[in-house]
Short mmCIF file of N, CA and C in Angstrom, two decimals:
data_model
loop_
_atom_site.label_atom_id
_atom_site.label_comp_id
_atom_site.label_asym_id
_atom_site.label_seq_id
_atom_site.Cartn_x
_atom_site.Cartn_y
_atom_site.Cartn_z
N UNK Y 1 -17.17 124.54 6.36
CA UNK Y 1 -17.46 123.17 6.00
C UNK Y 1 -16.26 122.53 5.31
N UNK Y 2 -15.52 123.30 4.53
CA UNK Y 2 -14.33 122.75 3.89
C UNK Y 2 -13.21 122.53 4.89
N UNK Y 3 -13.37 123.07 6.09
CA UNK Y 3 -12.36 122.87 7.14
C UNK Y 3 -12.86 121.83 8.13
N UNK Y 4 -13.71 120.95 7.66
CA UNK Y 4 -14.23 119.79 8.38
C UNK Y 4 -15.17 120.14 9.52
N UNK Y 5 -15.80 121.29 9.44
CA UNK Y 5 -16.85 121.62 10.40
C UNK Y 5 -18.17 121.12 9.85
N UNK Y 6 -18.98 120.52 10.72
CA UNK Y 6 -20.27 120.01 10.28
C UNK Y 6 -21.41 120.35 11.24
N UNK Y 7 -21.06 120.62 12.47
CA UNK Y 7 -22.11 120.77 13.48
C UNK Y 7 -22.38 122.24 13.77
N UNK Y 8 -23.63 122.50 14.14
CA UNK Y 8 -24.10 123.86 14.38
C UNK Y 8 -23.19 124.60 15.35
N UNK Y 9 -22.90 123.99 16.50
CA UNK Y 9 -22.09 124.66 17.52
C UNK Y 9 -20.68 124.98 17.00
N UNK Y 10 -20.13 124.10 16.17
CA UNK Y 10 -18.80 124.36 15.60
C UNK Y 10 -18.84 125.56 14.66
N UNK Y 11 -19.90 125.63 13.82
CA UNK Y 11 -20.05 126.79 12.94
C UNK Y 11 -20.21 128.07 13.76
N UNK Y 12 -21.02 128.00 14.81
CA UNK Y 12 -21.27 129.20 15.61
C UNK Y 12 -20.00 129.68 16.29
N UNK Y 13 -19.24 128.76 16.86
CA UNK Y 13 -17.99 129.13 17.52
C UNK Y 13 -17.01 129.75 16.53
N UNK Y 14 -16.89 129.13 15.37
CA UNK Y 14 -15.94 129.60 14.36
C UNK Y 14 -16.35 130.94 13.76
N UNK Y 15 -17.64 131.10 13.48
CA UNK Y 15 -18.11 132.30 12.78
C UNK Y 15 -18.50 133.44 13.71
N UNK Y 16 -18.82 133.12 14.97
CA UNK Y 16 -19.17 134.16 15.93
C UNK Y 16 -20.47 134.88 15.64
N UNK Y 17 -21.42 134.20 15.01
CA UNK Y 17 -22.71 134.86 14.73
C UNK Y 17 -23.78 134.32 15.68
N UNK Y 18 -24.89 135.04 15.76
CA UNK Y 18 -25.97 134.62 16.65
C UNK Y 18 -26.56 133.30 16.16
N UNK Y 19 -27.15 132.56 17.09
CA UNK Y 19 -27.78 131.28 16.75
C UNK Y 19 -28.88 131.48 15.71
N UNK Y 20 -29.65 132.54 15.89
CA UNK Y 20 -30.76 132.80 14.97
C UNK Y 20 -30.26 133.06 13.55
N UNK Y 21 -29.25 133.90 13.42
CA UNK Y 21 -28.71 134.21 12.10
C UNK Y 21 -28.07 132.98 11.47
N UNK Y 22 -27.31 132.22 12.24
CA UNK Y 22 -26.69 131.01 11.72
C UNK Y 22 -27.75 130.00 11.27
N UNK Y 23 -28.78 129.81 12.08
CA UNK Y 23 -29.84 128.87 11.72
C UNK Y 23 -30.51 129.29 10.42
N UNK Y 24 -30.74 130.58 10.27
CA UNK Y 24 -31.36 131.10 9.05
C UNK Y 24 -30.47 130.84 7.83
N UNK Y 25 -29.20 131.09 7.96
CA UNK Y 25 -28.27 130.91 6.83
C UNK Y 25 -28.10 129.43 6.49
N UNK Y 26 -27.98 128.59 7.50
CA UNK Y 26 -27.86 127.15 7.23
C UNK Y 26 -29.13 126.62 6.56
N UNK Y 27 -30.28 127.10 7.01
CA UNK Y 27 -31.55 126.68 6.38
C UNK Y 27 -31.54 127.04 4.90
N UNK Y 28 -31.11 128.23 4.58
CA UNK Y 28 -31.06 128.67 3.18
C UNK Y 28 -30.07 127.83 2.37
N UNK Y 29 -28.93 127.52 2.95
CA UNK Y 29 -27.94 126.70 2.25
C UNK Y 29 -28.45 125.28 2.02
N UNK Y 30 -29.24 124.76 2.94
CA UNK Y 30 -29.88 123.45 2.74
C UNK Y 30 -30.92 123.56 1.62
N UNK Y 31 -31.74 124.61 1.65
CA UNK Y 31 -32.76 124.81 0.61
C UNK Y 31 -32.14 124.95 -0.78
N UNK Y 32 -30.97 125.56 -0.85
CA UNK Y 32 -30.29 125.76 -2.14
C UNK Y 32 -29.47 124.55 -2.58
N UNK Y 33 -29.45 123.51 -1.74
CA UNK Y 33 -28.74 122.28 -2.12
C UNK Y 33 -27.24 122.33 -1.90
N UNK Y 34 -26.78 123.27 -1.08
CA UNK Y 34 -25.35 123.37 -0.77
C UNK Y 34 -24.98 122.38 0.34
N UNK Y 35 -25.85 122.29 1.34
CA UNK Y 35 -25.69 121.35 2.44
C UNK Y 35 -26.86 120.38 2.47
N UNK Y 36 -26.58 119.20 3.05
CA UNK Y 36 -27.63 118.26 3.40
C UNK Y 36 -27.62 118.17 4.92
N UNK Y 37 -28.80 118.21 5.51
CA UNK Y 37 -28.93 118.13 6.96
C UNK Y 37 -29.11 116.66 7.33
N UNK Y 38 -28.16 116.11 8.09
CA UNK Y 38 -28.14 114.68 8.38
C UNK Y 38 -28.13 114.47 9.89
N UNK Y 39 -29.04 113.62 10.43
CA UNK Y 39 -29.02 113.38 11.87
C UNK Y 39 -27.77 112.59 12.29
N UNK Y 40 -27.18 113.00 13.41
CA UNK Y 40 -26.03 112.26 13.93
C UNK Y 40 -26.29 111.76 15.35
N UNK Y 41 -27.42 112.17 15.94
CA UNK Y 41 -27.77 111.75 17.30
C UNK Y 41 -29.29 111.65 17.36
N UNK Y 42 -29.79 110.64 18.13
CA UNK Y 42 -31.23 110.41 18.17
C UNK Y 42 -31.93 111.03 19.37
N UNK Y 43 -31.32 111.01 20.55
CA UNK Y 43 -32.01 111.52 21.73
C UNK Y 43 -31.13 112.51 22.48
N UNK Y 44 -31.35 113.81 22.36
CA UNK Y 44 -32.29 114.44 21.43
C UNK Y 44 -31.74 114.40 19.99
N UNK Y 45 -32.63 114.57 19.03
CA UNK Y 45 -32.21 114.54 17.63
C UNK Y 45 -31.34 115.76 17.35
N UNK Y 46 -30.16 115.50 16.83
CA UNK Y 46 -29.24 116.57 16.42
C UNK Y 46 -28.76 116.27 15.01
N UNK Y 47 -28.48 117.36 14.30
CA UNK Y 47 -28.09 117.22 12.90
C UNK Y 47 -26.72 117.83 12.65
N UNK Y 48 -26.07 117.33 11.62
CA UNK Y 48 -24.87 117.97 11.11
C UNK Y 48 -25.13 118.36 9.66
N UNK Y 49 -24.31 119.24 9.17
CA UNK Y 49 -24.48 119.79 7.83
C UNK Y 49 -23.34 119.28 6.95
N UNK Y 50 -23.71 118.49 5.95
CA UNK Y 50 -22.74 117.84 5.07
C UNK Y 50 -22.83 118.49 3.70
N UNK Y 51 -21.69 118.85 3.14
CA UNK Y 51 -21.67 119.44 1.81
C UNK Y 51 -22.17 118.44 0.78
N UNK Y 52 -23.03 118.92 -0.11
CA UNK Y 52 -23.49 118.12 -1.23
C UNK Y 52 -22.47 118.24 -2.37
N UNK Y 53 -22.73 117.56 -3.47
CA UNK Y 53 -21.86 117.71 -4.64
C UNK Y 53 -21.85 119.17 -5.09
N UNK Y 54 -23.03 119.79 -5.08
CA UNK Y 54 -23.14 121.21 -5.46
C UNK Y 54 -22.32 122.07 -4.50
N UNK Y 55 -22.37 121.77 -3.22
CA UNK Y 55 -21.60 122.52 -2.24
C UNK Y 55 -20.10 122.33 -2.41
N UNK Y 56 -19.68 121.09 -2.65
CA UNK Y 56 -18.25 120.82 -2.85
C UNK Y 56 -17.73 121.53 -4.10
N UNK Y 57 -18.61 121.74 -5.08
CA UNK Y 57 -18.21 122.43 -6.31
C UNK Y 57 -17.88 123.90 -6.06
N UNK Y 58 -18.24 124.44 -4.90
CA UNK Y 58 -17.90 125.82 -4.55
C UNK Y 58 -16.43 125.97 -4.11
N UNK Y 59 -15.74 124.89 -3.88
CA UNK Y 59 -14.38 124.96 -3.36
C UNK Y 59 -13.46 125.84 -4.20
N UNK Y 60 -13.41 125.69 -5.54
CA UNK Y 60 -12.51 126.57 -6.30
C UNK Y 60 -12.88 128.05 -6.19
N UNK Y 61 -14.16 128.34 -6.07
CA UNK Y 61 -14.61 129.73 -5.94
C UNK Y 61 -14.10 130.30 -4.62
N UNK Y 62 -14.27 129.55 -3.56
CA UNK Y 62 -13.84 130.02 -2.23
C UNK Y 62 -12.32 130.13 -2.15
N UNK Y 63 -11.60 129.21 -2.78
CA UNK Y 63 -10.14 129.30 -2.81
C UNK Y 63 -9.69 130.55 -3.56
N UNK Y 64 -10.36 130.85 -4.67
CA UNK Y 64 -10.01 132.06 -5.44
C UNK Y 64 -10.28 133.31 -4.61
N UNK Y 65 -11.40 133.33 -3.88
CA UNK Y 65 -11.71 134.49 -3.04
C UNK Y 65 -10.70 134.63 -1.90
N UNK Y 66 -10.30 133.51 -1.31
CA UNK Y 66 -9.31 133.55 -0.24
C UNK Y 66 -7.98 134.07 -0.76
N UNK Y 67 -7.59 133.64 -1.94
CA UNK Y 67 -6.34 134.11 -2.54
C UNK Y 67 -6.39 135.61 -2.79
N UNK Y 68 -7.52 136.08 -3.30
CA UNK Y 68 -7.69 137.52 -3.52
C UNK Y 68 -7.55 138.26 -2.19
N UNK Y 69 -8.21 137.76 -1.15
CA UNK Y 69 -8.10 138.39 0.16
C UNK Y 69 -6.68 138.39 0.69
N UNK Y 70 -5.96 137.28 0.47
CA UNK Y 70 -4.55 137.21 0.90
C UNK Y 70 -3.72 138.28 0.19
N UNK Y 71 -4.00 138.52 -1.08
CA UNK Y 71 -3.23 139.48 -1.87
C UNK Y 71 -3.59 140.93 -1.57
N UNK Y 72 -4.85 141.21 -1.27
CA UNK Y 72 -5.30 142.60 -1.21
C UNK Y 72 -5.79 143.07 0.16
N UNK Y 73 -6.03 142.16 1.09
CA UNK Y 73 -6.63 142.57 2.36
C UNK Y 73 -5.81 142.19 3.59
N UNK Y 74 -4.57 141.73 3.41
CA UNK Y 74 -3.81 141.21 4.54
C UNK Y 74 -3.17 142.27 5.43
N UNK Y 75 -3.19 143.53 5.01
CA UNK Y 75 -2.62 144.64 5.79
C UNK Y 75 -1.16 144.39 6.15
N UNK Y 76 -0.43 143.73 5.25
CA UNK Y 76 0.99 143.50 5.45
C UNK Y 76 1.34 142.39 6.42
N UNK Y 77 0.35 141.68 6.94
CA UNK Y 77 0.62 140.64 7.93
C UNK Y 77 0.80 139.26 7.30
N UNK Y 78 0.51 139.13 6.02
CA UNK Y 78 0.58 137.82 5.38
C UNK Y 78 -0.74 137.09 5.49
N UNK Y 79 -0.88 136.01 4.75
CA UNK Y 79 -2.15 135.29 4.74
C UNK Y 79 -2.43 134.61 6.08
N UNK Y 80 -3.70 134.59 6.50
CA UNK Y 80 -4.04 133.93 7.76
C UNK Y 80 -3.95 132.41 7.66
N UNK Y 81 -4.10 131.86 6.47
CA UNK Y 81 -4.01 130.41 6.27
C UNK Y 81 -3.10 130.12 5.08
N UNK Y 82 -2.40 129.01 5.16
CA UNK Y 82 -1.65 128.49 4.03
C UNK Y 82 -2.34 127.20 3.61
N UNK Y 83 -2.18 126.81 2.36
CA UNK Y 83 -2.86 125.62 1.85
C UNK Y 83 -1.82 124.63 1.35
N UNK Y 84 -1.94 123.40 1.84
CA UNK Y 84 -1.01 122.35 1.46
C UNK Y 84 -1.72 121.37 0.53
N UNK Y 85 -1.10 121.06 -0.59
CA UNK Y 85 -1.63 120.07 -1.52
C UNK Y 85 -1.26 118.70 -0.98
N UNK Y 86 -2.25 117.91 -0.60
CA UNK Y 86 -1.97 116.62 0.04
C UNK Y 86 -1.22 115.67 -0.88
N UNK Y 87 -1.50 115.73 -2.18
CA UNK Y 87 -0.88 114.78 -3.12
C UNK Y 87 0.64 114.95 -3.18
N UNK Y 88 1.13 116.18 -3.16
CA UNK Y 88 2.59 116.40 -3.29
C UNK Y 88 3.22 116.92 -2.01
N UNK Y 89 2.40 117.39 -1.06
CA UNK Y 89 2.92 117.88 0.20
C UNK Y 89 3.37 119.32 0.21
N UNK Y 90 3.32 119.99 -0.92
CA UNK Y 90 3.79 121.38 -1.00
C UNK Y 90 2.72 122.37 -0.55
N UNK Y 91 3.17 123.45 0.09
CA UNK Y 91 2.29 124.59 0.33
C UNK Y 91 2.12 125.27 -1.01
N UNK Y 92 0.89 125.59 -1.37
CA UNK Y 92 0.64 126.10 -2.71
C UNK Y 92 -0.36 127.25 -2.68
N UNK Y 93 -0.46 127.90 -3.84
CA UNK Y 93 -1.49 128.90 -4.09
C UNK Y 93 -2.33 128.39 -5.25
N UNK Y 94 -3.65 128.45 -5.14
CA UNK Y 94 -4.46 127.99 -6.26
C UNK Y 94 -4.29 128.90 -7.47
N UNK Y 95 -4.26 128.31 -8.65
CA UNK Y 95 -4.10 129.04 -9.90
C UNK Y 95 -5.17 128.55 -10.87
N UNK Y 96 -5.87 129.47 -11.51
CA UNK Y 96 -6.86 129.08 -12.50
C UNK Y 96 -6.15 128.92 -13.84
N UNK Y 97 -6.36 127.76 -14.48
CA UNK Y 97 -5.72 127.48 -15.76
C UNK Y 97 -6.76 127.09 -16.80
N UNK Y 98 -6.39 127.23 -18.06
CA UNK Y 98 -7.24 126.81 -19.17
C UNK Y 98 -7.40 125.29 -19.12
N UNK Y 99 -8.63 124.82 -19.28
CA UNK Y 99 -8.88 123.38 -19.26
C UNK Y 99 -8.28 122.67 -20.47
N UNK Y 100 -7.95 123.41 -21.51
CA UNK Y 100 -7.43 122.81 -22.74
C UNK Y 100 -5.91 122.84 -22.84
N UNK Y 101 -5.29 124.00 -22.63
CA UNK Y 101 -3.83 124.11 -22.79
C UNK Y 101 -3.09 124.19 -21.45
N UNK Y 102 -3.83 124.35 -20.36
CA UNK Y 102 -3.28 124.39 -19.00
C UNK Y 102 -2.41 125.61 -18.71
N UNK Y 103 -2.53 126.65 -19.53
CA UNK Y 103 -1.83 127.91 -19.27
C UNK Y 103 -2.61 128.70 -18.21
N UNK Y 104 -1.92 129.43 -17.32
CA UNK Y 104 -2.63 130.28 -16.36
C UNK Y 104 -3.50 131.30 -17.09
N UNK Y 105 -4.68 131.57 -16.55
CA UNK Y 105 -5.62 132.50 -17.17
C UNK Y 105 -5.45 133.90 -16.63
N UNK Y 106 -5.48 134.87 -17.52
CA UNK Y 106 -5.50 136.29 -17.19
C UNK Y 106 -6.79 136.86 -17.77
N UNK Y 107 -7.36 137.84 -17.11
CA UNK Y 107 -8.63 138.43 -17.57
C UNK Y 107 -8.53 138.95 -18.99
N UNK Y 108 -7.38 139.47 -19.37
CA UNK Y 108 -7.23 140.04 -20.71
C UNK Y 108 -7.14 138.96 -21.79
N UNK Y 109 -7.02 137.71 -21.39
CA UNK Y 109 -6.88 136.62 -22.36
C UNK Y 109 -8.13 135.76 -22.47
N UNK Y 110 -9.22 136.19 -21.88
CA UNK Y 110 -10.46 135.40 -21.89
C UNK Y 110 -11.55 136.22 -22.56
N UNK Y 111 -12.23 135.60 -23.53
CA UNK Y 111 -13.33 136.26 -24.24
C UNK Y 111 -14.61 135.48 -23.99
N UNK Y 112 -15.62 136.09 -23.39
CA UNK Y 112 -16.90 135.39 -23.21
C UNK Y 112 -17.63 135.28 -24.55
N UNK Y 113 -18.19 134.12 -24.82
CA UNK Y 113 -18.97 133.88 -26.04
C UNK Y 113 -20.34 133.36 -25.65
N UNK Y 114 -21.35 133.56 -26.47
CA UNK Y 114 -22.67 133.01 -26.16
C UNK Y 114 -22.61 131.49 -26.05
N UNK Y 115 -23.22 130.96 -25.03
CA UNK Y 115 -23.28 129.52 -24.83
C UNK Y 115 -24.68 128.99 -25.10
N UNK Y 116 -24.87 127.69 -25.03
CA UNK Y 116 -26.16 127.10 -25.35
C UNK Y 116 -27.28 127.50 -24.40
N UNK Y 117 -26.96 127.92 -23.19
CA UNK Y 117 -27.98 128.32 -22.24
C UNK Y 117 -28.40 129.77 -22.33
N UNK Y 118 -27.77 130.56 -23.20
CA UNK Y 118 -28.08 131.98 -23.26
C UNK Y 118 -29.45 132.25 -23.88
N UNK Y 119 -29.75 131.59 -24.99
CA UNK Y 119 -31.02 131.85 -25.68
C UNK Y 119 -32.23 131.62 -24.78
N UNK Y 120 -32.29 130.50 -24.06
CA UNK Y 120 -33.44 130.31 -23.17
C UNK Y 120 -33.54 131.37 -22.08
N UNK Y 121 -32.39 131.92 -21.67
CA UNK Y 121 -32.40 132.93 -20.62
C UNK Y 121 -32.85 134.29 -21.13
N UNK Y 122 -32.38 134.67 -22.33
CA UNK Y 122 -32.59 136.03 -22.82
C UNK Y 122 -33.45 136.11 -24.07
N UNK Y 123 -33.72 134.99 -24.71
CA UNK Y 123 -34.48 135.02 -25.95
C UNK Y 123 -33.54 134.91 -27.14
N UNK Y 124 -34.09 134.59 -28.28
CA UNK Y 124 -33.29 134.35 -29.48
C UNK Y 124 -32.47 135.55 -29.92
N UNK Y 125 -32.94 136.77 -29.69
CA UNK Y 125 -32.21 137.96 -30.13
C UNK Y 125 -30.82 138.03 -29.49
N UNK Y 126 -30.70 137.47 -28.28
CA UNK Y 126 -29.41 137.51 -27.59
C UNK Y 126 -28.36 136.66 -28.29
N UNK Y 127 -28.80 135.67 -29.07
CA UNK Y 127 -27.85 134.78 -29.73
C UNK Y 127 -27.21 135.42 -30.96
N UNK Y 128 -27.76 136.51 -31.46
CA UNK Y 128 -27.17 137.21 -32.59
C UNK Y 128 -26.00 138.03 -32.07
N UNK Y 129 -24.88 137.36 -31.83
CA UNK Y 129 -23.71 138.02 -31.22
C UNK Y 129 -23.14 139.07 -32.15
N UNK Y 130 -22.71 140.19 -31.61
CA UNK Y 130 -22.03 141.19 -32.43
C UNK Y 130 -20.83 140.57 -33.13
N UNK Y 131 -20.53 141.03 -34.31
CA UNK Y 131 -19.44 140.50 -35.14
C UNK Y 131 -18.12 140.42 -34.38
N UNK Y 132 -17.81 141.41 -33.59
CA UNK Y 132 -16.51 141.46 -32.91
C UNK Y 132 -16.34 140.35 -31.89
N UNK Y 133 -17.44 139.77 -31.36
CA UNK Y 133 -17.31 138.74 -30.34
C UNK Y 133 -17.16 137.35 -30.94
N UNK Y 134 -17.35 137.20 -32.25
CA UNK Y 134 -17.23 135.89 -32.87
C UNK Y 134 -15.75 135.56 -33.09
N UNK Y 135 -15.40 134.27 -32.97
CA UNK Y 135 -14.00 133.90 -33.21
C UNK Y 135 -13.56 134.30 -34.62
N UNK Y 136 -12.26 134.61 -34.78
CA UNK Y 136 -11.74 135.09 -36.07
C UNK Y 136 -12.05 134.12 -37.20
N UNK Y 137 -11.91 132.83 -36.98
CA UNK Y 137 -12.17 131.85 -38.04
C UNK Y 137 -13.62 131.90 -38.49
N UNK Y 138 -14.55 132.06 -37.54
CA UNK Y 138 -15.97 132.15 -37.89
C UNK Y 138 -16.25 133.41 -38.69
N UNK Y 139 -15.63 134.54 -38.32
CA UNK Y 139 -15.84 135.79 -39.07
C UNK Y 139 -15.32 135.64 -40.49
N UNK Y 140 -14.16 134.99 -40.64
CA UNK Y 140 -13.57 134.82 -41.97
C UNK Y 140 -14.45 133.94 -42.84
N UNK Y 141 -15.00 132.86 -42.28
CA UNK Y 141 -15.88 131.98 -43.06
C UNK Y 141 -17.12 132.72 -43.53
N UNK Y 142 -17.67 133.58 -42.67
CA UNK Y 142 -18.88 134.31 -43.04
C UNK Y 142 -18.59 135.31 -44.16
N UNK Y 143 -17.40 135.90 -44.19
CA UNK Y 143 -17.08 136.87 -45.25
C UNK Y 143 -16.88 136.18 -46.59
N UNK Y 144 -16.38 134.94 -46.58
CA UNK Y 144 -16.12 134.21 -47.82
C UNK Y 144 -17.41 133.79 -48.49
N UNK Y 145 -18.41 133.46 -47.75
CA UNK Y 145 -19.68 132.96 -48.30
C UNK Y 145 -20.36 133.96 -49.12
#
């Protein structure tokens, strides 16, 4: 869909899966709000699959997975696709950066912390984060009190 495919036959040709399996998967993606099924022809009625806002939000995830595949699964042949940034015209590789300082992110530099949605998911006990996971400034304030 990010490669401008919208119609069932285009998906089937590109993906090489059976009509039944493709129909089942597209139905699920519509149910999950990833695609919207929109008629493009009346007689007979035919539909195309248009990415929703939720579906378009998957783009960074898919780009990250493609980059991983290019790095680890290419068998020495190089990436099957290159990506060009339309704004500047350069061929590029997607990079995940901090939304605040814009530095590239490494797994060793990211610490998960409890967020506002954790308590409803796991119950109040989950919000009592172990001391080591709290930011240093918060731990220092608690010791002073």
